[in-house]
Amino acid sequence: MDYQSYFSKQREQHLNELSELLRIPSISALSEHKADVKKAAEWIADSLRRAGLEGVEVHPTAGHPIIYAEHLHAPGKPTVLVYGHYDVQPVDPLNLWETPPFEPSIRNGKLYARGATDDKGQVFMHVKAVEAILKQEKELPVNIKFCIEGEEEVTSPNLPIFLKDNQEKLASDLVLISDTALMAPGKPAICTGLRGLCSLEVSVFTANTDLHSGSFGGGVPNALHALVSLLASLHDDKGRVAVEGFYKGVPELTPMVREEFAKQQFDEEKLRQDLGLTSLYGEEGYTFVERVGARPTLELNGVYGGFQGEGSKTVIPKEAHAKITCRLVGEQDPQDMLDKIERHLHDHLQEGATIKIVQIEKARAFEIDPSEPLLQKAADAYEKIYGTRALFTKDGGSIPIVETLSRVLSAPAVMMGFGLPDENLHAPNEHFNLENFDKGLLTIVEYLKSL
Amino acid sequence: MDYQSYFSKQREQHLNELSELLRIPSISALSEHKADVKKAAEWIADSLRRAGLEGVEVHPTAGHPIIYAEHLHAPGKPTVLVYGHYDVQPVDPLNLWETPPFEPSIRNGKLYARGATDDKGQVFMHVKAVEAILKQEKELPVNIKFCIEGEEEVTSPNLPIFLKDNQEKLASDLVLISDTALMAPGKPAICTGLRGLCSLEVSVFTANTDLHSGSFGGGVPNALHALVSLLASLHDDKGRVAVEGFYKGVPELTPMVREEFAKQQFDEEKLRQDLGLTSLYGEEGYTFVERVGARPTLELNGVYGGFQGEGSKTVIPKEAHAKITCRLVGEQDPQDMLDKIERHLHDHLQEGATIKIVQIEKARAFEIDPSEPLLQKAADAYEKIYGTRALFTKDGGSIPIVETLSRVLSAPAVMMGFGLPDENLHAPNEHFNLENFDKGLLTIVEYLKSL
């Protein structure tokens, strides 16, 4: 039976199984769901066993478990490590979901549920692709290993330790990851770059108590004034980050790279309209896709201090807070960036105020050369199934573990995503377009067989 | 019987009565306390009737009632209008109160309760002072009117209407107000200046939805960036307000006025230590008491936007908000100030963002010449009772109704306060030092008899 017929025949069964997995609320960020996360891990492990994988382990960690499985019976053939995650994002605000997040529902060819596209649906496809080949051909065209974690949505704190401890066991020729998206329906893409990330919290303090703005206003420092002037100093009036040395390690865009970006024919005017903006905004001299794909950024994610209720309150707040993240590219070192920002903040602090800074996340950018043959073969596989060759894109987001996997295992990472950009990852009404579920299964089989 | 003996004899009875009033939670800001506010009004009206006042009315308004009472049997003598308020501030955070806010408790000579000093205690003293004179002498040395409102803590929305509608009835030669404080224990003060006030809310909007900082960061405007740079532009780096024309109408400080401020011998170093500050902060070239008493200020009271929870969230917020109040002096016109600030905000707004501004409060500054004989007599009265002549001070706060009362009734306002600066007005553990309750009663009697 050809694979298309096989997957058609199995479709109902596959979707029932996936729905079973999606019903488990494996929210890694919330401790009250710890048992659910474990349940999802066991579910994945069972499905790997049933698919014919061997050595299946649910490996405990200090946090949520990591699943390992393997099928190593293709001597002389490359070894593929499939990475993915079975944990999901929280679901608030619950009232915005059209159907409950953990009651999968298919509408207009789309499967709605938390985790449908990020990443349970995509992990499940790899399990079923391997199962299909084993059922149809009794053997695999490659050696395969699965490493599926349960902490991706909480920045994978335990995976690097697992990688380090099991470097030999996990050794492979390529890391295959489906946790990204096509550019648009029918337009496949392979992500060849992810920005790095570093984040920090800044708190500014002035008096030891909130003060009345009548009795003290004009005569004492105001934590909010100190904070906003500090935060404003982080950018110049051209939208560039004003932290000294921030752009160190950022590669200049070569004409070739710019050409690759231009190929995407990204419609900035449409984006502007879709977002309801009077204009896009960013560093001068770069297009939107260049800014997001190849330039670093420093963003304020949250700022708060003082009175937020209705009406007015004449208070001079004693403290004010900000949350900041940077996206990094090229050789920018996250620790170095955090240190530079910290120095900038100390240097620009207003008299009469004190500051406390907490560094949080640190992840380097990831980049792979599109001319890598393993990537070219992936693009070919997409072309066979979708009728369109995948474009090589750079994503502005960060999946810190991609860089770590690739570096620790010294293997190229191939990001074959089957989601779509508007599938509400991390938001209410997350869904997965089943056209890409169907085509994705075939693309994975095609790719594994081409290696 | 001399007044000191009279008040000593009545002291227990007086404090019991005041405690009765303090037990009524007349919080004007909270609609669930509407009946309590009314109850407090009736209580005050009854106490005025019992004191011997005539024509006592509880005048309904669109909000909380205003109490009127009079005693006009001193032909040829001046008419004094006593203004005060019987409503109180909310009590949160409740857990910081050592004893419940509406269960009055005396500790170390201080009466603890919400409203003890602001302003039920001080209003009560006027009632009892008048009662004392009538009981002892059967007549008053002046004509007297009471106008006691229940909306002072919510910016007196209905009092100006009442004043306008009853201008003739309320006509008087001076307005006597006890809603301020001594400079320190044993150091009486008469407030001769209050700053004006204007306030506004600013909201900045960018995209029609929150965006992921990975997928969009660096390529779209961030409402928080737009807001902080806008807010930072409101001051220069010397602490001066940078809004064009902001200082129009601000009187220069004459050597005489500066001398008056210097007399307070204000200890800036002690204040700095008390507030736990590394340094005080404000407009260059002015002392703390000058900055607060005679210079305008623009304060951020609240700023918020984006993520405020634990940890980090990689969001580009679609909106951000700020609450701003200005304190005004001299001839600064609140409407003109708000218009100038609004223009500044529009002019300095970052590309790609839109702005919404809501103007809220508007009140002019109040000022009275200390050489006014009615003020001099008040200072004499303090001297007789406290042994120290009252200083003439300027307060940085705003009691908008003082300027309105004085203007509408064309009468000087005499602010004889008996509170202390550290009695936790508007905060947990509000209290009233009973030494000033005792001396205040005598000072009011002394003043009325001196007119």
Coordinates of C-alpha atoms in Angstrom, one line a residue, chain A residues 22-407:
Chain A
L22 CA -4.4 16.4 23.8
R23 CA -6.9 15.7 26.5
I24 CA -4.1 15.4 29.0
P25 CA -3.5 18.9 30.5
S26 CA 0.2 18.7 30.6
I27 CA 0.9 22.3 31.6
S28 CA 4.5 22.3 32.7
A29 CA 4.5 25.8 34.3
L30 CA 1.8 24.9 36.8
S31 CA 2.8 22.6 39.7
E32 CA -0.8 21.4 40.1
H33 CA -0.5 19.7 36.7
K34 CA 2.6 17.8 37.6
A35 CA 0.7 14.4 37.5
D36 CA -0.8 15.3 34.2
V37 CA 2.6 16.1 32.7
K38 CA 3.8 12.7 33.9
K39 CA 0.7 11.1 32.4
A40 CA 1.4 12.6 29.0
A41 CA 5.0 11.4 29.2
E42 CA 3.7 7.8 29.9
W43 CA 1.3 8.2 27.0
I44 CA 4.1 9.2 24.6
A45 CA 6.3 6.3 25.8
D46 CA 3.5 3.8 25.3
S47 CA 2.8 5.1 21.8
L48 CA 6.5 4.8 20.9
R49 CA 6.5 1.2 22.2
R50 CA 3.5 0.4 20.1
A51 CA 5.1 2.0 17.1
G52 CA 7.9 -0.5 17.4
L53 CA 10.6 1.6 19.0
E54 CA 13.0 -0.1 21.5
G55 CA 14.7 0.9 24.7
V56 CA 11.8 3.2 25.6
E57 CA 12.5 5.0 28.9
V58 CA 10.7 7.6 30.8
H59 CA 13.7 9.3 32.4
P60 CA 13.0 11.2 35.6
T61 CA 14.6 14.6 36.0
A62 CA 14.6 17.3 38.7
G63 CA 11.5 18.6 36.9
H64 CA 9.4 16.8 34.4
P65 CA 10.5 13.5 32.7
I66 CA 12.3 13.1 29.4
I67 CA 11.4 10.2 27.1
Y68 CA 14.0 8.3 25.2
A69 CA 13.5 5.6 22.5
E70 CA 15.5 4.2 19.7
H71 CA 15.5 1.9 16.7
L72 CA 19.1 1.3 15.6
H73 CA 19.0 -1.4 12.9
A74 CA 20.3 0.4 9.9
P75 CA 24.1 0.0 9.9
G76 CA 25.9 2.4 7.7
K77 CA 22.9 4.7 7.6
P78 CA 22.7 8.0 9.3
T79 CA 21.3 8.4 12.8
V80 CA 18.4 10.8 13.3
L81 CA 17.5 12.2 16.7
V82 CA 13.9 13.4 16.8
Y83 CA 13.5 16.1 19.4
G84 CA 10.1 17.5 20.5
H85 CA 8.1 18.3 23.6
Y86 CA 4.9 17.0 25.1
D87 CA 4.3 19.8 27.6
V88 CA 2.0 22.8 26.8
Q89 CA 1.4 26.4 27.7
P90 CA -1.1 27.5 30.3
V91 CA -4.6 28.3 28.9
D92 CA -5.7 31.6 30.4
P93 CA -7.8 33.5 29.5
L94 CA -10.1 30.5 29.5
N95 CA -13.2 32.5 28.5
L96 CA -11.7 33.3 25.1
W97 CA -11.6 29.6 24.0
E98 CA -14.5 28.7 21.7
T99 CA -14.2 25.1 22.8
P100 CA -12.4 24.0 26.0
P101 CA -8.6 23.7 25.6
F102 CA -8.5 20.1 26.6
E103 CA -11.5 18.9 24.7
P104 CA -10.2 18.5 21.2
S105 CA -12.6 19.6 18.5
I106 CA -12.3 19.5 14.7
R107 CA -13.8 22.5 12.9
N108 CA -13.2 23.4 9.2
G109 CA -10.4 20.9 8.9
K110 CA -8.6 22.3 11.9
L111 CA -8.0 20.5 15.2
Y112 CA -8.6 22.8 18.1
A113 CA -6.8 22.1 21.5
R114 CA -4.0 23.4 23.6
G115 CA -0.9 21.6 22.2
A116 CA -2.5 20.8 18.9
T117 CA 0.3 22.5 16.9
D118 CA 2.8 23.2 19.7
D119 CA 4.0 20.5 20.0
K120 CA 2.0 17.4 20.7
G121 CA 0.5 17.2 17.2
Q122 CA 3.9 17.5 15.5
V123 CA 5.6 15.1 17.9
F124 CA 2.8 12.6 17.3
M125 CA 3.4 12.8 13.5
H126 CA 7.0 11.6 13.9
V127 CA 5.8 8.6 16.0
K128 CA 3.2 7.7 13.4
A129 CA 5.6 8.2 10.5
V130 CA 8.1 5.8 12.0
E131 CA 5.3 3.4 12.9
A132 CA 4.0 3.5 9.3
I133 CA 7.4 2.7 7.8
L134 CA 7.9 -0.2 10.2
K135 CA 4.5 -1.6 9.5
Q136 CA 4.8 -1.2 5.8
E137 CA 8.5 -2.2 5.3
K138 CA 9.5 -4.0 8.6
E139 CA 12.6 -1.9 8.8
L140 CA 13.7 1.8 8.9
P141 CA 15.8 3.5 6.3
V142 CA 17.8 5.2 9.1
N143 CA 18.8 4.7 12.7
I144 CA 16.4 6.7 14.8
K145 CA 16.4 8.1 18.4
F146 CA 13.6 10.0 20.1
C147 CA 14.2 12.6 22.8
I148 CA 11.0 14.1 23.9
E149 CA 10.9 16.5 26.8
G150 CA 8.3 18.0 29.1
E151 CA 9.8 21.3 29.9
E152 CA 10.2 23.2 26.7
E153 CA 7.6 25.7 27.7
V154 CA 9.5 26.5 30.8
T155 CA 12.9 27.0 29.1
S156 CA 14.1 23.3 29.3
P157 CA 16.0 23.6 32.6
N158 CA 16.8 19.9 32.8
L159 CA 17.4 18.9 29.2
P160 CA 21.0 20.3 29.0
I161 CA 21.9 18.1 32.0
F162 CA 20.4 15.1 30.4
L163 CA 22.2 15.8 27.1
K164 CA 25.5 16.1 28.9
D165 CA 25.0 12.9 30.9
N166 CA 23.9 10.9 27.9
Q167 CA 26.0 12.4 25.1
E168 CA 27.1 9.0 23.8
K169 CA 23.6 7.5 23.9
L170 CA 22.2 10.5 22.1
A171 CA 25.0 10.8 19.5
S172 CA 23.5 11.3 16.0
D173 CA 24.1 12.8 12.6
L174 CA 21.3 15.2 12.6
V175 CA 18.6 16.5 15.0
L176 CA 15.2 16.6 13.5
I177 CA 12.7 19.0 15.0
S178 CA 9.1 19.8 14.1
D179 CA 8.2 22.8 16.3
T180 CA 8.0 25.6 13.7
A181 CA 5.7 26.7 11.0
L182 CA 5.2 26.9 7.2
M183 CA 5.4 30.5 5.9
A184 CA 1.8 30.3 4.8
P185 CA -0.6 27.6 3.7
G186 CA 1.1 25.7 0.9
K187 CA 4.3 27.5 1.4
P188 CA 6.7 25.3 3.3
A189 CA 9.7 26.7 5.1
I190 CA 12.8 25.4 6.9
C191 CA 14.0 27.5 9.7
T192 CA 17.8 28.1 9.4
G193 CA 18.1 30.7 12.2
L194 CA 16.6 31.4 15.6
R195 CA 17.4 34.4 17.7
G196 CA 19.0 34.0 21.1
L197 CA 17.5 35.4 24.2
C198 CA 18.4 37.0 27.4
S199 CA 16.1 38.5 29.9
L200 CA 16.2 40.5 33.1
E201 CA 14.1 42.3 35.7
V202 CA 14.8 45.8 36.8
S203 CA 13.5 47.4 40.0
V204 CA 14.1 51.0 41.0
F205 CA 13.6 52.1 44.6
T206 CA 13.4 55.6 46.1
A207 CA 11.9 56.3 49.5
N208 CA 11.2 53.6 52.1
T209 CA 7.4 54.4 51.8
D210 CA 5.0 55.7 49.2
L211 CA 4.7 59.5 49.7
H212 CA 1.9 62.0 49.2
S213 CA 2.5 64.0 46.0
G214 CA 1.2 67.1 47.7
S215 CA 3.4 67.1 50.7
F216 CA 6.5 65.8 48.9
G217 CA 6.0 66.3 45.2
G218 CA 8.9 68.1 43.6
G219 CA 11.2 67.6 46.6
V220 CA 11.9 63.9 46.6
P221 CA 12.8 61.3 43.9
N222 CA 9.9 59.5 42.2
A223 CA 10.7 55.8 41.4
L224 CA 8.6 56.0 38.3
H225 CA 10.4 59.0 37.0
A226 CA 13.7 57.3 37.6
L227 CA 12.5 54.1 35.9
V228 CA 11.0 55.7 32.8
S229 CA 14.0 57.9 32.1
L230 CA 16.2 54.8 32.6
L231 CA 14.2 52.7 30.2
A232 CA 13.9 55.5 27.7
S233 CA 17.7 55.7 27.6
L234 CA 17.9 52.1 26.3
H235 CA 17.0 53.2 22.8
D236 CA 18.0 56.2 20.7
D237 CA 15.4 58.1 18.7
K238 CA 16.1 56.0 15.6
G239 CA 15.0 52.8 17.3
R240 CA 18.5 51.5 17.8
V241 CA 19.5 50.0 21.1
A242 CA 21.7 52.6 22.9
V243 CA 23.5 50.2 25.2
E244 CA 27.3 50.5 24.6
G245 CA 28.6 47.5 22.7
F246 CA 25.1 46.0 22.2
Y247 CA 25.8 45.3 18.5
K248 CA 29.1 43.5 19.1
G249 CA 29.0 40.1 17.4
V250 CA 26.1 41.0 15.1
P251 CA 27.0 40.0 11.6
E252 CA 26.5 42.5 8.8
L253 CA 23.9 41.4 6.3
T254 CA 25.6 40.3 3.1
P255 CA 23.9 41.0 -0.2
M256 CA 23.4 37.2 -0.5
V257 CA 21.6 37.1 2.8
R258 CA 19.5 40.1 2.0
E259 CA 18.5 38.4 -1.3
E260 CA 17.4 35.3 0.6
F261 CA 15.2 37.6 2.8
A262 CA 13.9 39.4 -0.3
K263 CA 12.7 36.1 -1.8
Q264 CA 10.1 35.8 0.9
Q265 CA 8.4 38.8 -0.8
F266 CA 7.0 39.8 2.6
D267 CA 4.1 42.2 2.4
E268 CA 4.9 44.9 5.0
E269 CA 1.8 46.9 4.1
K270 CA -0.5 44.0 4.7
L271 CA 1.1 43.3 8.1
R272 CA 0.7 47.0 9.0
Q273 CA -2.9 46.8 8.2
D274 CA -3.5 43.5 9.9
L275 CA -2.0 44.8 13.1
G276 CA -3.9 48.1 12.9
L277 CA -0.7 50.1 13.1
T278 CA -0.2 53.6 11.7
S279 CA 3.3 52.4 10.7
L280 CA 5.8 49.6 11.4
Y281 CA 8.8 50.6 13.5
G282 CA 12.3 49.6 14.0
E283 CA 16.0 50.0 13.3
E284 CA 16.6 52.2 10.2
G285 CA 17.9 50.6 7.0
Y286 CA 16.3 47.2 7.4
T287 CA 13.2 45.5 6.2
F288 CA 10.7 43.9 8.6
V289 CA 12.0 40.3 7.9
E290 CA 15.6 41.5 8.2
R291 CA 14.8 43.3 11.5
V292 CA 13.1 40.2 13.0
G293 CA 15.2 37.5 11.4
A294 CA 18.7 38.9 11.5
R295 CA 18.9 41.9 13.9
P296 CA 18.9 41.9 17.7
T297 CA 16.2 43.7 19.7
L298 CA 15.6 44.9 23.2
E299 CA 12.0 44.8 24.3
L300 CA 10.1 46.0 27.3
N301 CA 7.7 43.3 28.1
G302 CA 6.2 44.8 31.3
V303 CA 6.5 48.0 33.3
Y304 CA 4.6 48.8 36.4
G305 CA 4.7 51.0 39.5
G306 CA 2.3 53.1 41.6
F307 CA -1.4 53.4 41.3
Q308 CA -3.2 51.4 38.6
G309 CA -6.9 51.6 39.8
E310 CA -9.7 53.7 38.6
G311 CA -9.4 57.5 38.9
S312 CA -6.4 59.2 40.3
K313 CA -4.3 58.8 43.4
T314 CA -1.8 61.4 44.4
V315 CA 1.0 59.0 45.3
I316 CA 4.8 59.2 44.7
P317 CA 5.6 55.5 44.4
K318 CA 8.6 54.1 46.3
E319 CA 9.4 51.5 43.7
A320 CA 8.8 50.7 40.0
H321 CA 9.6 47.6 38.0
A322 CA 10.4 46.5 34.4
K323 CA 10.8 43.2 32.6
I324 CA 13.1 43.2 29.6
T325 CA 14.0 40.6 27.0
C326 CA 16.6 40.8 24.3
R327 CA 16.6 38.7 21.1
L328 CA 20.2 38.0 20.0
V329 CA 21.8 37.1 16.7
G330 CA 25.2 35.9 15.4
E331 CA 27.9 35.8 18.0
Q332 CA 26.2 37.9 20.7
D333 CA 26.9 36.3 24.0
P334 CA 23.8 36.4 26.3
Q335 CA 25.9 36.8 29.5
D336 CA 27.9 39.6 28.0
M337 CA 24.7 41.4 26.8
L338 CA 23.2 41.1 30.3
D339 CA 26.3 42.5 31.8
K340 CA 26.4 45.4 29.4
I341 CA 22.8 46.3 30.0
E342 CA 23.3 46.1 33.7
R343 CA 26.2 48.5 33.4
H344 CA 24.2 50.9 31.3
L345 CA 21.3 50.9 33.8
H346 CA 23.7 51.6 36.7
D347 CA 25.4 54.4 34.7
H348 CA 22.1 56.1 33.7
L349 CA 20.3 55.9 37.1
Q350 CA 18.9 59.1 38.4
E351 CA 20.3 60.6 41.6
G352 CA 18.4 59.6 44.7
A353 CA 17.3 56.2 43.3
T354 CA 18.7 52.7 43.8
I355 CA 18.4 49.8 41.5
K356 CA 18.1 46.0 41.7
I357 CA 18.7 43.8 38.6
V358 CA 17.9 40.1 38.3
Q359 CA 19.3 38.3 35.3
I360 CA 17.0 35.5 34.1
E361 CA 17.3 33.7 30.8
K362 CA 20.3 33.3 28.7
A363 CA 20.4 31.5 25.3
R364 CA 22.6 31.9 22.2
A365 CA 21.3 32.4 18.7
F366 CA 21.2 29.4 16.4
E367 CA 22.2 29.4 12.8
I368 CA 22.7 26.8 10.1
D369 CA 24.0 27.2 6.6
P370 CA 21.2 26.4 4.1
S371 CA 23.7 24.8 1.7
E372 CA 24.0 21.9 4.3
P373 CA 23.0 18.8 2.2
L374 CA 20.7 17.5 5.1
L375 CA 18.7 20.7 4.7
Q376 CA 18.6 20.5 1.0
K377 CA 17.2 17.0 1.2
A378 CA 14.5 18.3 3.6
A379 CA 13.6 21.0 1.1
D380 CA 13.3 18.3 -1.6
A381 CA 11.0 16.2 0.6
Y382 CA 8.7 19.2 1.1
E383 CA 8.7 19.8 -2.7
K384 CA 7.7 16.2 -3.4
I385 CA 4.7 16.4 -1.1
Y386 CA 3.6 20.0 -1.2
G387 CA 4.6 20.7 -4.9
T388 CA 6.6 23.7 -3.7
R389 CA 10.2 23.6 -2.5
A390 CA 10.6 24.8 1.1
L391 CA 12.2 28.3 1.5
F392 CA 15.0 28.7 4.0
T393 CA 13.9 31.3 6.5
K394 CA 15.1 32.8 9.7
D395 CA 12.7 33.0 12.6
G396 CA 12.8 35.9 15.1
G397 CA 11.8 33.7 18.0
S398 CA 14.0 31.6 20.2
I399 CA 14.1 27.9 20.9
P400 CA 17.1 27.8 23.1
I401 CA 17.3 24.1 23.1
V402 CA 18.0 23.9 19.3
E403 CA 21.3 25.6 19.7
T404 CA 22.1 23.5 22.7
L405 CA 21.2 20.2 21.0
S406 CA 23.2 21.1 17.9
R407 CA 26.2 22.2 19.9

